[in-house]
Coordinates of C-alpha atoms in Angstrom, one line a residue:
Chain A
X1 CA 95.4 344.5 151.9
X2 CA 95.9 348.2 151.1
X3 CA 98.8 350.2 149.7
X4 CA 99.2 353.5 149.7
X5 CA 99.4 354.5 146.1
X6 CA 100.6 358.1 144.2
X7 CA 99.7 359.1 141.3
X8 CA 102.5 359.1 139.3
X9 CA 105.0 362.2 139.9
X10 CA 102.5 364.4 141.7
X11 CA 104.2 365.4 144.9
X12 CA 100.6 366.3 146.9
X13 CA 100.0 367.8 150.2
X14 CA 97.1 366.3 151.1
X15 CA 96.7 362.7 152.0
X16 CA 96.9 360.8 149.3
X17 CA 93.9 358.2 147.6
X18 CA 94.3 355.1 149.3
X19 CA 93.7 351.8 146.8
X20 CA 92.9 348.6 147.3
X21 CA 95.7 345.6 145.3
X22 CA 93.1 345.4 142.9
X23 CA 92.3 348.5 142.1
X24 CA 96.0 349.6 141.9
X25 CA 96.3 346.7 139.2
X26 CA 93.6 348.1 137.3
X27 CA 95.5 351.4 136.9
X28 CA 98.4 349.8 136.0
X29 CA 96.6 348.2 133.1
X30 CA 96.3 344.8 134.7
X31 CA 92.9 343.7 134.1
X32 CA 92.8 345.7 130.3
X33 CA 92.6 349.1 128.6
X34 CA 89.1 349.7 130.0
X35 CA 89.4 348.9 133.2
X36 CA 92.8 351.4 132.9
X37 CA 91.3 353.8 131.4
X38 CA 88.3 354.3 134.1
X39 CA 90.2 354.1 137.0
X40 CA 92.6 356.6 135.7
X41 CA 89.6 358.8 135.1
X42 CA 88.2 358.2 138.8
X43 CA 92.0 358.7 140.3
X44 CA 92.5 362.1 138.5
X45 CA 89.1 362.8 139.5
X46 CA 89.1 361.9 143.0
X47 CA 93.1 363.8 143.7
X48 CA 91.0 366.7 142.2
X49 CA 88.8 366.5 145.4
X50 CA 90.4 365.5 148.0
X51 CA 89.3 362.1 148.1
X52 CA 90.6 359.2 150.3
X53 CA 89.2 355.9 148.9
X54 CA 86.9 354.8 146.2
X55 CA 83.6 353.5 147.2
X56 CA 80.5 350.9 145.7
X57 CA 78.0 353.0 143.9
X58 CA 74.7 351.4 142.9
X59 CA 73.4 353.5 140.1
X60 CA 75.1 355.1 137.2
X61 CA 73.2 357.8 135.0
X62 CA 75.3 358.5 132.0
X63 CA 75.2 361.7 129.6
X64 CA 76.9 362.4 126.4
X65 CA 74.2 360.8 124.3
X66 CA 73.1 363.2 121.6
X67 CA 74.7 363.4 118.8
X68 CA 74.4 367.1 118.7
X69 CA 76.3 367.7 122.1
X70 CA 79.1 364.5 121.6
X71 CA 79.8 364.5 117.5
X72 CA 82.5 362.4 116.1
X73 CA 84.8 362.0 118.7
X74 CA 82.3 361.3 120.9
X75 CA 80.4 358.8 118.8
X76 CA 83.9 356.9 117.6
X77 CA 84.9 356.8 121.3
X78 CA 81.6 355.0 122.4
X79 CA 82.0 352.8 119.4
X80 CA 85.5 351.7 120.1
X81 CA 85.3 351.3 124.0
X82 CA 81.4 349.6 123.6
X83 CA 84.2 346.6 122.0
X84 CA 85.8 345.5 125.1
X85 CA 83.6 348.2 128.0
X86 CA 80.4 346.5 129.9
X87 CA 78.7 348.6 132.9
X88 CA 78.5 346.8 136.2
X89 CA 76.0 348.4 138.1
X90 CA 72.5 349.7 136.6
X91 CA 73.6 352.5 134.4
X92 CA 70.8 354.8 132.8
X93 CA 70.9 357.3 130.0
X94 CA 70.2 360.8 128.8
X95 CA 68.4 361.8 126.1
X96 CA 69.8 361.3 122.6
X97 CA 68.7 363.7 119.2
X98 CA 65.3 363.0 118.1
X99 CA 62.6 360.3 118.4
X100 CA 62.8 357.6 116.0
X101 CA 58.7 357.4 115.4
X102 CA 58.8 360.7 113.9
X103 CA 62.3 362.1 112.9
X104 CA 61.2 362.4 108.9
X105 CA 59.0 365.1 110.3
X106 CA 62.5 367.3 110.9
X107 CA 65.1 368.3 109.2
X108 CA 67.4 365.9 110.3
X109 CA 70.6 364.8 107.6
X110 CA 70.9 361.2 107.0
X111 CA 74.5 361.4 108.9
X112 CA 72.9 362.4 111.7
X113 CA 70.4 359.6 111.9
X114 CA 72.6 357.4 111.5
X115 CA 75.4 358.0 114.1
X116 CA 72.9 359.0 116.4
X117 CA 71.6 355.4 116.0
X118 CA 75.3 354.2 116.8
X119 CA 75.6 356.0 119.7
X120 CA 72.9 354.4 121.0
X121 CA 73.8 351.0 119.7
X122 CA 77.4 351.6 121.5
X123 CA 75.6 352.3 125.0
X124 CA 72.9 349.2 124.2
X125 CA 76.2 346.7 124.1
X126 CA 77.5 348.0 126.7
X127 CA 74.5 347.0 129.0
X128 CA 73.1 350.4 129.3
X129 CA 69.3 350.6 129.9
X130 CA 68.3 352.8 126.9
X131 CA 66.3 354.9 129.0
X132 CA 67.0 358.6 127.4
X133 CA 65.4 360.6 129.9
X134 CA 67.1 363.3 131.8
X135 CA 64.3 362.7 135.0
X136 CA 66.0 359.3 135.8
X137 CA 64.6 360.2 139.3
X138 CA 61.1 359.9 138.5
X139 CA 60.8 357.6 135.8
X140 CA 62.7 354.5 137.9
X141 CA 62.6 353.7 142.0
X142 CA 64.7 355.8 144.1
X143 CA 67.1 353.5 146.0
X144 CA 67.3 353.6 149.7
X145 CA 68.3 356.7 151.5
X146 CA 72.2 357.6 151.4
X147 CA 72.5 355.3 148.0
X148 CA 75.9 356.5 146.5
X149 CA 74.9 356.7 142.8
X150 CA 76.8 358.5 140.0
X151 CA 74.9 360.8 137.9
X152 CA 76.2 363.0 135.5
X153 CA 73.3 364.7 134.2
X154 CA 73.1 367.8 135.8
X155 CA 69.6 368.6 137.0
X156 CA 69.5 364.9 138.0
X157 CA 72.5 365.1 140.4
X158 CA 70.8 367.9 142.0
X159 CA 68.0 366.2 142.0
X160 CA 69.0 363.1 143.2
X161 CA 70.9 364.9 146.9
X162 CA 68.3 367.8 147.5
X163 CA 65.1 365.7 147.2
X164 CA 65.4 361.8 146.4
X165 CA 68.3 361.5 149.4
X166 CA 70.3 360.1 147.4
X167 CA 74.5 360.8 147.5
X168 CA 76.3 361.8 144.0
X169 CA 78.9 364.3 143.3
X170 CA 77.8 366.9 140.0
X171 CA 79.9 364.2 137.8
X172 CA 81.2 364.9 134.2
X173 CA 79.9 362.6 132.0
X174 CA 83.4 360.9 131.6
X175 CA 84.2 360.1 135.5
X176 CA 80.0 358.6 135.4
X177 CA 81.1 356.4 132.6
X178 CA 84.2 355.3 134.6
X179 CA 82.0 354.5 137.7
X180 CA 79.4 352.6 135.5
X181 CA 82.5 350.5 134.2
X182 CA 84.4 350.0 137.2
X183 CA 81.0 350.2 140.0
X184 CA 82.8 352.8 142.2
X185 CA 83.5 356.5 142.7
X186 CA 86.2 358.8 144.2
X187 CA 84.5 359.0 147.9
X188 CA 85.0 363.1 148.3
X189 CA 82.4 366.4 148.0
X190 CA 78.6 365.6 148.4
X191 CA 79.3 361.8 149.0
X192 CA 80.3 362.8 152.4
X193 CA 79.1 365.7 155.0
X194 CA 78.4 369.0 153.1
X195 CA 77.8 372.1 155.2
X196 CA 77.3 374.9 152.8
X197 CA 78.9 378.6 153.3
X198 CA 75.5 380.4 151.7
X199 CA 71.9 380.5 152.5
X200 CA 70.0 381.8 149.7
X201 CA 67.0 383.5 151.4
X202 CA 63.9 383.5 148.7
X203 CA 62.3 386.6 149.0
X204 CA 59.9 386.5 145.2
X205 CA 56.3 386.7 146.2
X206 CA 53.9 383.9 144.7
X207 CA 56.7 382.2 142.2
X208 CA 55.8 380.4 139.6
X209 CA 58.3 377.7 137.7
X210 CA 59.8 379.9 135.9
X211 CA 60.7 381.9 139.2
X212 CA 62.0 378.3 140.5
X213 CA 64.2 378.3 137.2
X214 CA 65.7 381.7 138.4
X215 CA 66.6 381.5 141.6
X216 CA 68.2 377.7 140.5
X217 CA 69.9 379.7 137.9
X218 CA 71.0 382.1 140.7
X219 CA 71.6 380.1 143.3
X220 CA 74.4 377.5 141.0
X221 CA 76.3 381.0 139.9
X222 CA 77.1 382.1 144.0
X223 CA 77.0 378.5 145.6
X224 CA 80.4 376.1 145.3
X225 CA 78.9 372.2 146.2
X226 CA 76.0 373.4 148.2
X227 CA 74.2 375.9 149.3
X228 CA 71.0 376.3 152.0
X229 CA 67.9 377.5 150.9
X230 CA 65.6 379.2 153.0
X231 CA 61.9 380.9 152.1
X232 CA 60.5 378.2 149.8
X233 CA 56.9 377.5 150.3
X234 CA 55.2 374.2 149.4
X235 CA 56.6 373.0 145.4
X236 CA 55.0 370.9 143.2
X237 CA 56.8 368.9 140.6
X238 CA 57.4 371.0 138.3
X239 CA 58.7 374.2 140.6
X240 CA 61.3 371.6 141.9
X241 CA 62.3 370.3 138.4
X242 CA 63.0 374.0 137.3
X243 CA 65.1 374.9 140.1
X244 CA 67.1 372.0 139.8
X245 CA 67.3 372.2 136.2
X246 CA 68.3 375.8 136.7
X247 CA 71.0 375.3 138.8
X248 CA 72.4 372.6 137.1
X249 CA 72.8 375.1 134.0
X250 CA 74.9 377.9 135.5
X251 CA 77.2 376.6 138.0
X252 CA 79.2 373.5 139.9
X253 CA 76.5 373.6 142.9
X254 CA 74.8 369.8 143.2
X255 CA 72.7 370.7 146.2
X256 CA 70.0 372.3 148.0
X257 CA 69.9 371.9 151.6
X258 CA 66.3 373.1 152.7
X259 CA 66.6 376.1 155.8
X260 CA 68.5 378.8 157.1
X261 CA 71.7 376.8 158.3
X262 CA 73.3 378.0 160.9
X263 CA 74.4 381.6 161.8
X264 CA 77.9 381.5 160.2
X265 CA 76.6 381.2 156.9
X266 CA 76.4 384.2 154.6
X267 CA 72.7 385.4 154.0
X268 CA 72.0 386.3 150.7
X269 CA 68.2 387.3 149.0
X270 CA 67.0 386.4 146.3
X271 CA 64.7 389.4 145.3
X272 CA 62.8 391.1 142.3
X273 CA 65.8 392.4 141.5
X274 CA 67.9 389.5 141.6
X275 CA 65.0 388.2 139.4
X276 CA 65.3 390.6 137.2
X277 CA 68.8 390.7 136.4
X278 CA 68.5 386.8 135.9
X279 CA 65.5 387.3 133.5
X280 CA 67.4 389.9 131.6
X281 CA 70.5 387.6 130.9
X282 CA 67.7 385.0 129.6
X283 CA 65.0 386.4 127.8
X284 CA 65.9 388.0 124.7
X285 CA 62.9 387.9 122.8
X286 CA 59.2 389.5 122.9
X287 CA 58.1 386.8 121.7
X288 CA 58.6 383.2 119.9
X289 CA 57.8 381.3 116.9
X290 CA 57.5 377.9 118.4
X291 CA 56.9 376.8 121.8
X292 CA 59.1 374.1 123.3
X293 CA 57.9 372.1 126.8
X294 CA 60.3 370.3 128.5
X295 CA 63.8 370.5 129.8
X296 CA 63.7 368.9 132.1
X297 CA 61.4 366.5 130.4
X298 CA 57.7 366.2 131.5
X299 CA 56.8 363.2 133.6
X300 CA 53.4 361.7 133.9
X301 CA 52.2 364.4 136.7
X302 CA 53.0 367.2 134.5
X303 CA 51.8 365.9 131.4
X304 CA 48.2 364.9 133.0
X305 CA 48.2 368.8 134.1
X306 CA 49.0 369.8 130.7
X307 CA 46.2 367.9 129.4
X308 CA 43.7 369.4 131.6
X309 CA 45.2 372.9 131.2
X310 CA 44.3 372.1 127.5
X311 CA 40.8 370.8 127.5
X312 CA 38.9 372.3 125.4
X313 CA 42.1 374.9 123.7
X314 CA 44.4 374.0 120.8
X315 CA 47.9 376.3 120.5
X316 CA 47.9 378.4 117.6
X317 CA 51.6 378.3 116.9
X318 CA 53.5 375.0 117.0
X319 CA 54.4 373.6 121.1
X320 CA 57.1 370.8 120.9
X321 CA 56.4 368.3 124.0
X322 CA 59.5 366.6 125.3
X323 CA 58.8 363.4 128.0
X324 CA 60.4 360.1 128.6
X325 CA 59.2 357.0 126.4
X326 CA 58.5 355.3 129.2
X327 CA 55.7 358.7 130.5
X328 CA 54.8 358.7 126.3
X329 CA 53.6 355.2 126.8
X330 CA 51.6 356.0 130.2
X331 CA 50.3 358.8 129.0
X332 CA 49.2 357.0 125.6
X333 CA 46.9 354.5 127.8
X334 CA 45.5 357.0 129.8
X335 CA 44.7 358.9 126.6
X336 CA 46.7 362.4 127.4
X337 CA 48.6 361.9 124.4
X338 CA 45.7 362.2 122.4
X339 CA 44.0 365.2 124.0
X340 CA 47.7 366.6 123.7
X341 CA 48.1 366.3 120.5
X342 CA 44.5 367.4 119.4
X343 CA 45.6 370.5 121.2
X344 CA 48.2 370.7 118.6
X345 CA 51.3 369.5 120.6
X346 CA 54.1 368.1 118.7
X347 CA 54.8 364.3 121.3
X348 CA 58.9 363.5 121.3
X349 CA 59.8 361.0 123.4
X350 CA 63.5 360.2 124.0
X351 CA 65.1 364.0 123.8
X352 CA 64.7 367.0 125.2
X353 CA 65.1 370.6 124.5
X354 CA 68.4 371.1 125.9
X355 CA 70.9 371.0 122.8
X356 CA 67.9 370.0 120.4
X357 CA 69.2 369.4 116.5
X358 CA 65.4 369.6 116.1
X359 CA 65.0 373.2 116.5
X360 CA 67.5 375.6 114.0
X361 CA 68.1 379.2 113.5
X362 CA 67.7 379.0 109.9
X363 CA 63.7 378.2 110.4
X364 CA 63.1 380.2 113.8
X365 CA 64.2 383.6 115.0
X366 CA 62.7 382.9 118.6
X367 CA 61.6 379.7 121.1
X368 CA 59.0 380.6 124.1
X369 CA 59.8 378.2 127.0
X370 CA 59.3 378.2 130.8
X371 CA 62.7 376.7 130.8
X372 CA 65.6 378.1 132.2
X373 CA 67.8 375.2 131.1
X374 CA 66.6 375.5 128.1
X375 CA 66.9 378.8 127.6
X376 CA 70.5 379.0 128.3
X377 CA 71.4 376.2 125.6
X378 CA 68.7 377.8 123.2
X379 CA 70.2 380.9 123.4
X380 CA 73.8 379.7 123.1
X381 CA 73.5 377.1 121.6
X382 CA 70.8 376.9 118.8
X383 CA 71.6 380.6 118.3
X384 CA 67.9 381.1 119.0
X385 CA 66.3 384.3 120.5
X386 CA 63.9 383.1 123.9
X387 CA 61.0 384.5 125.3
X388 CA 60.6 383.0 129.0
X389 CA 56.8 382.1 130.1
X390 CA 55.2 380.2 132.8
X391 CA 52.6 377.6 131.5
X392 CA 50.1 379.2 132.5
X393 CA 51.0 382.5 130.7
X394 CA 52.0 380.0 127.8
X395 CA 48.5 378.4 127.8
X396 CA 47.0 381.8 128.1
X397 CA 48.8 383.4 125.5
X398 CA 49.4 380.8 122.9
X399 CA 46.1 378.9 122.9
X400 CA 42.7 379.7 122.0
Chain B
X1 CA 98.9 374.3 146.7
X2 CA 99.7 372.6 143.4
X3 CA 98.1 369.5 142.4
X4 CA 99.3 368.0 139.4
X5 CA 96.2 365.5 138.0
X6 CA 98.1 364.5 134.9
X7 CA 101.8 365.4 134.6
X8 CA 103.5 366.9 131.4
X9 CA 106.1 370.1 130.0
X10 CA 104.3 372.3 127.9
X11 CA 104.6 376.0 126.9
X12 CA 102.0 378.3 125.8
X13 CA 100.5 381.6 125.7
X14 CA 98.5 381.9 128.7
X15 CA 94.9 382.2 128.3
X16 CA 93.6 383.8 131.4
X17 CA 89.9 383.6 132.5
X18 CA 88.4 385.0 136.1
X19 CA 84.7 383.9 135.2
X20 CA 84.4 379.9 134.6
X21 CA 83.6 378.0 131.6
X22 CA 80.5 376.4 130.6
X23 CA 81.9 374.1 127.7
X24 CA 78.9 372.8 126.5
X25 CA 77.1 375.0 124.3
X26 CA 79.4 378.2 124.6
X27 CA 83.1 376.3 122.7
X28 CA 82.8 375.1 119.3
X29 CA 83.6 371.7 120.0
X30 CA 85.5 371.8 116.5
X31 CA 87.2 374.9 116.3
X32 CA 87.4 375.7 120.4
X33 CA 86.5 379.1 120.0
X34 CA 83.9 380.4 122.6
X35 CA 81.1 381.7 121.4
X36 CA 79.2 383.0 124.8
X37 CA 78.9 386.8 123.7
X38 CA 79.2 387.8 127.7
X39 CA 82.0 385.8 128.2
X40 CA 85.6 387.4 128.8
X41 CA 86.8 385.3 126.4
X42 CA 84.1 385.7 123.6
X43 CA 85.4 384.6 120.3
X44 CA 88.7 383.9 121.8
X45 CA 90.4 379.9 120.5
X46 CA 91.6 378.3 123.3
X47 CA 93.9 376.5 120.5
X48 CA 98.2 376.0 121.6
X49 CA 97.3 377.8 125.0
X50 CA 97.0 377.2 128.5
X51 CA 94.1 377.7 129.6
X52 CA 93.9 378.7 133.0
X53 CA 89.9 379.1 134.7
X54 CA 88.4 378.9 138.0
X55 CA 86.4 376.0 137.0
X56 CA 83.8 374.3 134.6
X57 CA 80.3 374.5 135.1
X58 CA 77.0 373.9 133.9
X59 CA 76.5 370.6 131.7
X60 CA 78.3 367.4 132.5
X61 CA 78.7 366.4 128.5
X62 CA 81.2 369.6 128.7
X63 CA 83.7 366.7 129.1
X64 CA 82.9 365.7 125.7
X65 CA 83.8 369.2 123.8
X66 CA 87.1 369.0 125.6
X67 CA 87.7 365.8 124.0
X68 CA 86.2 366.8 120.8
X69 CA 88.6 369.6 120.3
X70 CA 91.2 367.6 121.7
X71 CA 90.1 365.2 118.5
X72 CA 89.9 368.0 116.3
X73 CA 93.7 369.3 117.0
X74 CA 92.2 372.7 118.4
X75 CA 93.0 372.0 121.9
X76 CA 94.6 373.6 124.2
X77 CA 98.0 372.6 125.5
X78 CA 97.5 372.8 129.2
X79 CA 94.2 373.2 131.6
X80 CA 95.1 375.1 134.7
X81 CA 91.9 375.0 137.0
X82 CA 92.4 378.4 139.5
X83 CA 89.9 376.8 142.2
X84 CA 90.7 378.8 145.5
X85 CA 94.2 378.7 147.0
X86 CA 94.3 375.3 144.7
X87 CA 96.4 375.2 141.4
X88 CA 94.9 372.1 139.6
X89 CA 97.4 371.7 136.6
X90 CA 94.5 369.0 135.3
X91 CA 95.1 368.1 131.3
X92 CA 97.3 367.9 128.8
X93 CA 97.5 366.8 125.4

């Protein structure tokens, strides 16, 4: 029941996607605008990358949620396509702009509020769990092992194939929308066999997050899909989070295979040096006016650690806290959200720091983070200087 | 090897960058000028060009400030992705 089907007038080398009758009827417009408009989008994207077929995925995580990051063409596209679109697998989201409990406490325009709050209505009808966490990984149950999923979010996608083994190529946040929709994705990249080129050989003595945020950061700008990583030792949480969320910031690499690969690859250290050079693109100021926590956001390990790094020490500048609700409702029971915020934290559940219309130039000159993700988008971004910290310095510092 | 994604004539200045793009956070997603003061292309508009780049990278809702300045009339006219020996001639509006 296939047909061998070319897109359009390209005139390609390589062997060409293979679709199904039904999927070929889809792109013709067959079976509506929608459905035309996704498979066009997972076509494009899988002649981009080689790949031969579409597949089933089981798990969509969508970005392009905050009205910062999307603005009005994003918000009036999710409106009109939320009219006629419905996702057809489990489809989760990122985080959107602000928290809804305490958004008077910010500077936030009325307009904002408001199409933020259609945005999220458009994704709600179109069966999307409102989830608005960029830790999907840790805040729902991993799938079996070798689950195609689509995620878009990028410290997810890396995520997801280096430690929940789990199969997703670094997708845009258009082509995840497409394979929520249509429940498929071009099968190409990191959805098949991956041997990476590189092995990054980590050579930092006793690393701390922040280090893991580096050589992420490093790692994405030399790797292409993949790269090996050799030298860790053990990582909690957090360490793993950073490096992720690092890599997903600075390149198109989507995984880390753990060891030396084999002796063809090109070995590359990453050293003090390297470190530095990374730390010097990053941290711009001496010091910040606010502290932000979270990007990646903080699951319920990392905010129990918090809470006991606290214990008996309140901040004595502001610290914004940034967690999934689900982790803010946890935490609530166990009653970290109240030693937290007797500490003087500032609790937002559904966003993050990355992209934040929460935190502007006009107020602050500077943000101390132990984020390299959120760094990069502070920096660019906000327009906000950043002074990079572990926690622990953080706590040590900023606390008394 | 040429691959063309989406077909279409255009012409255009030719905007030519060696270091890739990341388009969220460093293009104004109204005006398309990019704003990423180590960039090769700092507070260059990618408006009536062709934009040819190795690649995107970094954040996934980049996708979005292509359509946004797409939306805005400040696009470009072509996307040329330089990936390897692979011409990707990817977008045009």
């Amino acid at each position: 029941l296939k047909s061998t089907y070319k897109y359009y007038n390209c005139n390609n080398d390589n062997l060409p996607l293979e679709l199904t009758r039904e999927e070929e009827s889809a792109l013709k417009g067959e079976q509506g605008e929608i459905m035309q408009m996704a498979y066009r989008i997972l076509v494009a994207t899988g002649e981009a990358t080689d790949a031969e077929k579409l597949i089933p995925i089981e798990w969509a995580h969508l970005s392009g949620v905050n009205y910062n990051t999307i603005g009005d063409a994003g918000e009036e596209l999710l409106s009109t396509i939320s009219k006629d679109a419905r996702v057809t697998v489990k489809t989760t989201l990122n985080p959107m702009g602000f928290d809804i409990d305490n958004v008077s406490n910010y500077k936030l325009d009325e307009n904002f509020i408001s199409k933020q709050l259609s945005i999220r209505n458009s994704y709600e009808t179109m069966g999307v769990i409102p989830s608005f966490s960029c830790i999907p990984y840790e805040i729902f149950d991993i799938p079996k092992n070798g689950t195609q999923v689509a995620f878009a979010e990028s410290n997810a996608a890396i995520h997801a194939n280096s430690y929940d083994n789990l199969k997703t190529n670094k997708e845009s946040a258009f082509s995840a929308l497409a394979s929520a929709i249509v429940g498929k994705s071009p099968y190409s990249s990191l959805r098949k066999e991956d041997t990476p080129n590189i092995t990054i050989q980590m050579k930092v003595k006793n690393p701390n997050e922040l280090t893991y945020g580096m050589l992420g950061f490093y790692a994405g700008k030399i790797g292409d899909t993949s790269v090996n990583i050799s030298g860790l030792g053990e990582m909690d949480q957090r360490q793993c989070k950073a490096m992720c969320g690092g890599m997903g910031t600075s390149g198109t690499c989507a995984k880390f295979n753990f060891g030396e690969g084999d002796s063809n690859t090109e070995k590359i250290d990453f050293d003090e040096k390297e470190m530095q050079n990374v730390h010097d693109e990053l941290n711009t100021a001496e010091k910040g006016d606010l502290i932000t926590l979270g990007s990646p956001q903080l699951g319920l390990d990392e905010i129990s650690d918090l809470a006991a790094k606290l214990k008996g020490r309140s901040f004595q500048k502001r610290c914004m806290v940034f967690l999934p609700r689900t982790v803010k409702e946890q935490a609530q029971k166990i009653g970290y959200i109240t030693e937290l915020e007797r500490a003087g934290c500032e609790i937002l559940a559904d966003c993050c720091t990355c992209l934040t219309p929460l935190i502007s130039k006009d107020d602050v000159d500077a943000v101390t983070t132990n984020s390299i993700k959120g760094a990069f988008y502070l920096k660019n971004s906000n327009g906000v200087d950043v002074n990079l910290k572990s926690l622990t310095q953080i706590v040590e510092d900023e606390t008394r | 090897m040429n691959k063309i994604l989406v077909s279409g004539k255009v012409e255009g200045i030719v905007l030519k960058s060696n270091d890739p793009i990341n388009f969220l956070g460093t293009v104004d997603k109204k005006t398309g000028i990019i704003s990423d003061k180590k960039h090769p292309l700092f507070e260059k508009a990618i408006k009536d060009t062709i934009l040819v780049f190795p690649s995107g990278v970094g954040s996934s809702v980049g996708a979005y400030t292509i359509y946004s300045i797409k939306s805005n009339k400040s696009c470009l006219s072509c996307n040329t992705l330089l990936h390897e020996e692979n011409h990707y001639h990817k977008f045009k509006s």
